[in-house]
Amino acid sequence: MPALLLLASLTVSMLASSGAPTPLYAIYQQRWGFTPITTTIIFGIYAITVLVALLVFGRLSDYTGRRPVLLAAIAVQAASLVVFATAGGVGDLIAARVIQGISAGAALGAIGAGMLDIDRERGALANALTPGMGTGTGVLLSSLAVQFLPAPTRLIYLVLLGVLTAQAIGVLLLRETVTRAPGALRSLVPDVSLPAATRGPMLAAAPVVFAVWALAGLMAALGPELVHALTGSASVLAGGADVTLMTVAAIVATFTLRNTAATTVMLTGIGALIGGSAIVLAALGTGSAAVLFLGTAVSGFGFGAGFQGGIRTVVPAAKPHERAGVLSLLFVLSYLGMGGPVVIAGYAVVHGQGLVGAAREYAIGLIVLAVFALAALARTSRTRRVRAA
């Protein structure tokens, strides 16, 4: 159990590090004079780097063991935090995001597979809980630092650096759960193929996972600015509250639905995503920040349910030596959903639509994605029933 908690906490700190810059972008914009599209490009570069790292390093821990990959990923993440803490311009932010993306991409599959090695049921729950928990923690701590503490653009990264150092010591003491096997270098060649047993489940889960992570991308990149636009407040804490609310709702969904059938959980996630996006549209039409927060909470519940349902649909079909690779491909889908649409939204903000207009189109797009995911899930479930009969 302590080993599972350590690995879960490592996912939290890794993704807290990726969420920490979100409340700080307004400060960076004031200092260096860049536009919202630059913010979304920085965010998109991070997502793309994570994708590449997942494809290159995602299966490595199945051959070398979990610990070596995790220790290397922690060291790279620490380097990114140093770059953030000493950043002097947009170029430094981009460099830090690239380094951070390499670390996260290498670590996510190894951490997730390690938790499943230790305890299959609790590990699956932890895999679903920790991404939202990590992002929300990073945004909340960073917002509090900006609001109440000195030197927030340095302090939050130094605190996270201290946490990662302590976790590295814990990883050194972990018992290895994978026997080394030949093929480590060959595993670095990107491979998007799936074990046969996981292809059907992945086909059912993929549209849902993509859709719910597209929501996460919107909230992480543009959520604070949207809150500022509707409230008229420049409070960083208010802006960060929207992202934190989404992740809290996701955690609640993951925990309360943990014993529900995976397909039902995914259907719940789709329904909440559609309902939450519709409420966000109403908020944008009325200019109500309170309605926006309600829509965020409902959508966040959908994020937690949809992602948990996807993990619980796909991962149980993978064998132990396949887990890191399968989880990495799930995260590839996640970061495709997070990174691609939000860059398009950033372009729309700057070129004609404005922030509210771009958010409105994004919310409509989320509803369309969710409806498509619902149709795909129904079709896949029907095919599986026919084959079973």
Coordinates of C-alpha atoms in Angstrom, one line a residue:
M1 CA 0.0 0.0 0.0
P2 CA 2.8 2.6 0.7
A3 CA 4.3 1.8 -2.7
L4 CA 0.9 2.4 -4.4
L5 CA 0.5 5.7 -2.5
L6 CA 4.0 6.8 -3.5
L7 CA 3.4 6.2 -7.2
A8 CA 0.0 7.9 -7.0
S9 CA 1.6 10.9 -5.4
L10 CA 4.2 11.0 -8.1
T11 CA 1.5 11.3 -10.8
V12 CA 0.0 14.1 -8.7
S13 CA 3.2 16.0 -8.4
M14 CA 4.1 15.5 -12.1
L15 CA 0.8 16.8 -13.3
A16 CA 0.7 19.5 -10.6
S17 CA 3.9 20.7 -12.2
S18 CA 2.2 20.9 -15.5
G19 CA -0.8 22.7 -14.1
A20 CA 1.2 25.2 -12.0
P21 CA 1.9 27.6 -14.9
T22 CA -1.8 28.1 -15.7
P23 CA -2.6 30.8 -13.2
L24 CA 0.8 32.4 -14.0
Y25 CA 0.2 33.0 -17.7
A26 CA -1.6 36.4 -16.9
I27 CA 1.6 37.5 -15.2
Y28 CA 3.8 36.3 -18.0
Q29 CA 1.5 38.1 -20.5
Q30 CA 1.9 41.4 -18.6
R31 CA 5.7 41.0 -18.4
W32 CA 6.4 40.0 -22.0
G33 CA 3.3 41.2 -23.9
F34 CA 2.1 38.1 -25.7
T35 CA -1.4 37.3 -26.8
P36 CA -3.8 34.4 -25.8
I37 CA -2.8 32.5 -28.9
T38 CA 0.8 32.4 -27.5
T39 CA -0.6 30.9 -24.3
T40 CA -2.4 28.1 -26.2
I41 CA 0.6 27.5 -28.4
I42 CA 2.8 27.0 -25.3
F43 CA 0.1 24.7 -24.0
G44 CA -0.2 22.8 -27.3
I45 CA 3.6 22.4 -27.5
Y46 CA 3.5 20.7 -24.1
A47 CA 0.8 18.4 -25.3
I48 CA 2.6 17.5 -28.5
T49 CA 5.9 16.8 -26.5
V50 CA 4.0 14.5 -24.2
L51 CA 2.6 12.7 -27.2
V52 CA 6.0 12.2 -28.7
A53 CA 7.5 11.1 -25.4
L54 CA 4.6 8.6 -24.8
L55 CA 5.2 7.1 -28.2
V56 CA 8.9 6.8 -27.8
F57 CA 9.3 6.0 -24.0
G58 CA 5.8 4.6 -23.2
R59 CA 6.8 0.9 -23.4
L60 CA 10.4 1.3 -22.1
S61 CA 9.6 0.4 -18.4
D62 CA 8.1 -3.0 -19.6
Y63 CA 11.7 -3.9 -20.5
T64 CA 14.0 -2.0 -18.2
G65 CA 11.8 -2.0 -15.1
R66 CA 9.7 0.8 -13.6
R67 CA 12.3 2.4 -11.3
P68 CA 15.0 3.4 -13.9
V69 CA 12.4 5.2 -16.1
L70 CA 10.8 6.9 -13.1
L71 CA 14.1 8.2 -11.7
A72 CA 15.1 9.6 -15.1
A73 CA 11.7 11.2 -15.5
I74 CA 11.9 12.9 -12.1
A75 CA 15.4 14.3 -13.0
V76 CA 14.0 15.7 -16.3
Q77 CA 11.0 17.2 -14.5
A78 CA 13.3 18.8 -11.9
A79 CA 15.2 20.4 -14.8
S80 CA 12.0 21.8 -16.3
L81 CA 11.1 23.4 -12.9
V82 CA 14.5 25.1 -12.7
V83 CA 13.9 26.6 -16.2
F84 CA 10.5 27.8 -15.2
A85 CA 11.8 29.4 -12.0
T86 CA 14.5 31.3 -13.9
A87 CA 12.4 32.1 -17.1
G88 CA 13.1 35.4 -18.7
G89 CA 10.8 35.3 -21.7
V90 CA 8.5 33.2 -23.9
G91 CA 11.4 31.1 -25.3
D92 CA 12.1 29.9 -21.7
L93 CA 8.5 29.0 -21.2
I94 CA 8.5 27.0 -24.4
A95 CA 11.8 25.3 -23.4
A96 CA 10.4 24.4 -20.0
R97 CA 7.2 23.0 -21.4
V98 CA 9.2 20.8 -23.9
I99 CA 11.4 19.4 -21.1
Q100 CA 8.3 19.0 -18.9
G101 CA 6.5 17.1 -21.7
I102 CA 9.3 14.7 -22.1
S103 CA 9.3 13.9 -18.4
A104 CA 5.5 13.5 -18.2
G105 CA 5.4 11.3 -21.3
A106 CA 8.1 9.0 -20.1
A107 CA 6.6 8.8 -16.6
L108 CA 2.9 8.4 -17.1
G109 CA 2.9 4.9 -18.6
A110 CA 5.5 3.6 -16.1
I111 CA 3.7 5.0 -13.1
G112 CA 0.3 3.7 -14.2
A113 CA 1.6 0.3 -15.0
G114 CA 3.5 0.2 -11.7
M115 CA 0.3 0.9 -9.7
L116 CA -1.5 -1.9 -11.6
D117 CA 1.5 -4.2 -10.9
I118 CA 1.0 -3.6 -7.1
D119 CA -2.8 -3.8 -7.0
R120 CA -5.0 -4.2 -10.1
E121 CA -8.2 -2.8 -8.7
R122 CA -6.8 0.0 -6.6
G123 CA -4.2 0.7 -9.3
A124 CA -7.0 1.2 -11.9
L125 CA -8.8 3.6 -9.5
A126 CA -5.6 5.5 -8.8
N127 CA -4.9 5.8 -12.5
A128 CA -8.3 7.5 -13.0
L129 CA -8.1 9.7 -9.9
T130 CA -4.6 11.1 -9.9
P131 CA -4.5 13.1 -13.3
G132 CA -7.3 15.4 -12.2
M133 CA -6.0 15.6 -8.7
G134 CA -2.6 16.6 -9.9
T135 CA -3.7 19.2 -12.3
G136 CA -6.1 20.7 -9.8
T137 CA -3.5 20.7 -7.0
G138 CA -1.0 22.5 -9.3
V139 CA -3.5 25.2 -10.3
L140 CA -4.8 25.8 -6.8
L141 CA -1.3 26.0 -5.2
S142 CA -0.1 28.3 -7.9
S143 CA -3.1 30.5 -7.6
L144 CA -2.6 30.8 -3.8
A145 CA 1.0 31.6 -4.3
V146 CA 0.2 34.4 -6.7
Q147 CA -2.5 35.8 -4.4
F148 CA -0.7 35.7 -1.1
L149 CA 3.0 34.9 -1.4
P150 CA 6.0 36.7 -2.8
A151 CA 7.8 35.8 -6.0
P152 CA 5.0 33.4 -7.2
T153 CA 6.7 32.7 -10.5
R154 CA 9.6 31.2 -8.7
L155 CA 8.2 30.0 -5.4
I156 CA 5.7 27.4 -6.6
Y157 CA 8.3 25.7 -8.8
L158 CA 10.9 25.5 -6.0
V159 CA 8.2 23.9 -3.7
L160 CA 7.4 21.3 -6.4
L161 CA 11.2 20.7 -6.8
G162 CA 11.4 19.9 -3.1
V163 CA 8.5 17.5 -3.4
L164 CA 10.0 15.7 -6.4
T165 CA 13.3 15.3 -4.6
A166 CA 11.6 13.6 -1.6
Q167 CA 9.7 11.3 -4.1
A168 CA 12.9 10.4 -5.9
I169 CA 14.3 9.0 -2.6
G170 CA 11.1 7.0 -2.2
V171 CA 11.4 5.6 -5.7
L172 CA 15.0 4.5 -5.0
L173 CA 13.6 2.4 -2.1
L174 CA 10.7 0.8 -4.1
R175 CA 10.7 -2.9 -4.9
E176 CA 10.9 -3.4 -8.7
T177 CA 7.8 -5.1 -10.1
V178 CA 9.1 -5.9 -13.6
T179 CA 11.8 -8.4 -14.5
R180 CA 14.3 -6.9 -17.0
A181 CA 13.8 -8.3 -20.6
P182 CA 15.7 -7.8 -23.9
G183 CA 14.2 -5.3 -26.4
A184 CA 14.5 -2.0 -24.6
L185 CA 16.1 -0.2 -27.5
R186 CA 13.6 -1.7 -29.9
S187 CA 10.8 -0.4 -27.7
L188 CA 11.9 3.2 -28.4
V189 CA 10.7 2.9 -31.9
P190 CA 7.2 4.4 -31.9
D191 CA 4.5 1.7 -32.2
V192 CA 0.8 2.4 -32.1
S193 CA -0.3 -1.2 -32.5
L194 CA -2.3 -2.7 -29.7
P195 CA -2.4 -6.2 -28.2
A196 CA -5.3 -8.1 -29.9
A197 CA -7.3 -8.4 -26.6
T198 CA -7.3 -4.6 -26.1
R199 CA -8.3 -3.5 -29.6
G200 CA -12.1 -3.8 -29.1
P201 CA -12.1 -2.1 -25.7
M202 CA -9.9 0.7 -27.0
L203 CA -12.2 1.3 -29.9
A204 CA -15.1 1.7 -27.5
A205 CA -13.2 4.0 -25.1
A206 CA -11.2 6.2 -27.5
P207 CA -13.9 8.7 -28.6
V208 CA -14.9 9.2 -24.9
V209 CA -11.4 9.7 -23.7
F210 CA -10.6 12.2 -26.5
A211 CA -13.8 14.2 -25.8
V212 CA -13.3 14.5 -22.1
W213 CA -9.7 15.6 -22.4
A214 CA -10.7 18.2 -25.0
L215 CA -12.7 19.7 -22.1
A216 CA -9.6 19.6 -19.8
G217 CA -7.6 21.4 -22.5
L218 CA -10.1 24.3 -22.7
M219 CA -10.3 24.8 -19.0
A220 CA -6.5 24.6 -18.4
A221 CA -5.6 27.0 -21.3
L222 CA -8.4 29.5 -21.4
G223 CA -10.5 28.9 -18.3
P224 CA -8.9 31.6 -16.1
E225 CA -9.2 34.2 -18.8
L226 CA -12.8 33.3 -19.4
V227 CA -13.6 33.7 -15.7
H228 CA -11.9 37.1 -15.7
A229 CA -14.0 38.1 -18.8
L230 CA -17.3 37.2 -17.1
T231 CA -16.6 38.4 -13.6
G232 CA -14.5 41.5 -14.5
S233 CA -12.2 40.5 -11.7
A234 CA -8.4 40.2 -12.2
S235 CA -8.1 37.9 -9.2
V236 CA -5.8 35.0 -10.1
L237 CA -7.5 32.9 -7.4
A238 CA -10.9 33.4 -9.1
G239 CA -9.4 32.3 -12.4
G240 CA -7.7 29.3 -11.0
A241 CA -10.9 28.3 -9.2
D242 CA -12.6 27.2 -12.4
V243 CA -9.9 24.7 -13.2
T244 CA -9.8 23.5 -9.6
L245 CA -13.6 23.0 -9.6
M246 CA -13.4 20.9 -12.7
T247 CA -10.8 18.6 -11.2
V248 CA -12.6 18.3 -7.9
A249 CA -15.8 17.3 -9.7
A250 CA -13.7 14.8 -11.7
I251 CA -12.3 13.3 -8.5
V252 CA -15.8 13.0 -7.0
A253 CA -17.1 11.3 -10.1
T254 CA -14.1 8.8 -10.2
F255 CA -14.6 7.9 -6.5
T256 CA -18.4 7.6 -6.5
L257 CA -18.6 5.6 -9.7
R258 CA -15.6 3.3 -8.9
N259 CA -17.9 0.2 -8.4
T260 CA -20.2 0.9 -11.4
A261 CA -19.8 -1.0 -14.6
A262 CA -17.3 0.6 -17.0
T263 CA -19.7 1.1 -19.9
T264 CA -22.2 2.8 -17.5
V265 CA -19.5 5.0 -16.2
M266 CA -18.6 6.1 -19.8
L267 CA -22.2 6.8 -20.6
T268 CA -22.5 8.9 -17.5
G269 CA -19.4 10.8 -18.5
I270 CA -20.8 11.5 -22.0
G271 CA -24.1 12.7 -20.5
A272 CA -22.4 15.0 -18.0
L273 CA -20.1 16.4 -20.7
I274 CA -23.1 17.2 -22.9
G275 CA -25.1 18.7 -20.1
G276 CA -22.1 20.7 -18.7
S277 CA -21.2 22.1 -22.1
A278 CA -24.8 23.2 -22.6
I279 CA -24.7 25.0 -19.3
V280 CA -21.4 26.7 -20.3
L281 CA -23.1 27.9 -23.5
A282 CA -25.9 29.4 -21.4
A283 CA -23.3 31.1 -19.2
L284 CA -21.6 32.6 -22.2
G285 CA -25.0 33.8 -23.5
T286 CA -26.0 35.4 -20.2
G287 CA -22.6 36.5 -19.1
S288 CA -23.1 34.8 -15.8
A289 CA -20.0 33.6 -13.9
A290 CA -22.1 31.5 -11.5
V291 CA -23.7 29.6 -14.4
L292 CA -20.2 29.1 -15.8
F293 CA -19.0 27.5 -12.6
L294 CA -22.0 25.2 -12.6
G295 CA -21.3 24.1 -16.1
T296 CA -17.7 23.5 -15.2
A297 CA -18.7 21.3 -12.2
V298 CA -21.1 19.2 -14.4
S299 CA -18.5 18.9 -17.2
G300 CA -15.8 18.0 -14.7
F301 CA -18.0 15.2 -13.4
G302 CA -18.1 14.0 -17.0
F303 CA -14.4 14.3 -17.3
G304 CA -13.8 12.1 -14.3
A305 CA -16.4 9.5 -15.3
G306 CA -15.4 9.4 -19.0
F307 CA -11.7 8.9 -18.3
Q308 CA -12.2 6.3 -15.5
G309 CA -14.6 4.4 -17.7
G310 CA -12.0 4.4 -20.5
I311 CA -9.2 3.1 -18.3
R312 CA -11.4 0.4 -16.7
T313 CA -12.6 -0.7 -20.2
V314 CA -9.1 -1.0 -21.7
V315 CA -6.5 -1.8 -19.1
P316 CA -7.9 -5.1 -17.7
A317 CA -7.6 -6.7 -21.1
A318 CA -3.8 -6.0 -21.1
K319 CA -1.2 -8.5 -19.8
P320 CA 1.3 -7.3 -17.2
H321 CA 4.1 -6.8 -19.7
E322 CA 1.8 -4.9 -22.0
R323 CA 0.4 -2.4 -19.4
A324 CA 2.8 0.5 -19.8
G325 CA 2.4 0.5 -23.6
V326 CA -1.4 0.3 -23.5
L327 CA -1.7 3.0 -20.8
S328 CA 0.7 5.2 -22.9
L329 CA -1.6 4.9 -25.9
L330 CA -4.5 5.9 -23.8
F331 CA -2.6 9.0 -22.7
V332 CA -1.7 9.6 -26.3
L333 CA -5.4 9.9 -27.1
S334 CA -5.9 12.1 -24.0
Y335 CA -3.2 14.6 -25.0
L336 CA -4.4 14.6 -28.6
G337 CA -7.8 15.7 -27.2
M338 CA -6.2 18.2 -24.9
G339 CA -3.7 19.8 -27.2
G340 CA -5.2 19.9 -30.7
P341 CA -8.6 21.6 -30.2
V342 CA -7.2 24.2 -27.7
V343 CA -4.6 25.5 -30.2
I344 CA -7.5 26.0 -32.7
A345 CA -9.4 27.8 -30.0
G346 CA -6.4 30.1 -29.3
Y347 CA -6.3 31.0 -33.0
A348 CA -10.0 31.8 -33.0
V349 CA -9.6 34.1 -30.0
V350 CA -7.1 36.3 -31.8
H351 CA -8.5 36.1 -35.3
G352 CA -12.1 37.3 -35.1
Q353 CA -14.0 35.3 -32.6
G354 CA -12.7 36.9 -29.4
L355 CA -12.5 34.9 -26.1
V356 CA -16.2 34.4 -25.5
G357 CA -16.9 33.6 -29.1
A358 CA -14.1 31.1 -29.3
A359 CA -15.3 29.5 -26.0
R360 CA -18.8 29.3 -27.4
E361 CA -17.7 27.4 -30.5
Y362 CA -15.5 25.2 -28.4
A363 CA -18.5 24.2 -26.2
I364 CA -20.5 23.4 -29.3
G365 CA -17.6 21.3 -30.5
L366 CA -17.5 19.4 -27.2
I367 CA -21.2 18.6 -27.5
V368 CA -20.6 17.3 -31.1
L369 CA -17.7 15.2 -29.9
A370 CA -19.7 13.8 -27.1
V371 CA -22.6 12.8 -29.3
F372 CA -20.1 11.2 -31.7
A373 CA -18.6 9.3 -28.7
L374 CA -22.0 8.2 -27.7
A375 CA -22.8 6.8 -31.1
A376 CA -19.4 5.1 -31.3
L377 CA -19.8 3.5 -27.9
A378 CA -23.3 2.3 -28.8
R379 CA -22.1 0.8 -32.1
T380 CA -19.1 -1.0 -30.4
S381 CA -21.3 -2.4 -27.6
R382 CA -23.8 -3.6 -30.2
T383 CA -21.0 -5.4 -32.2
R384 CA -19.7 -7.0 -29.0
R385 CA -23.2 -8.3 -28.1
V386 CA -23.6 -9.8 -31.6
R387 CA -20.2 -11.5 -31.5
A388 CA -21.0 -12.9 -28.0
A389 CA -24.3 -14.2 -29.2

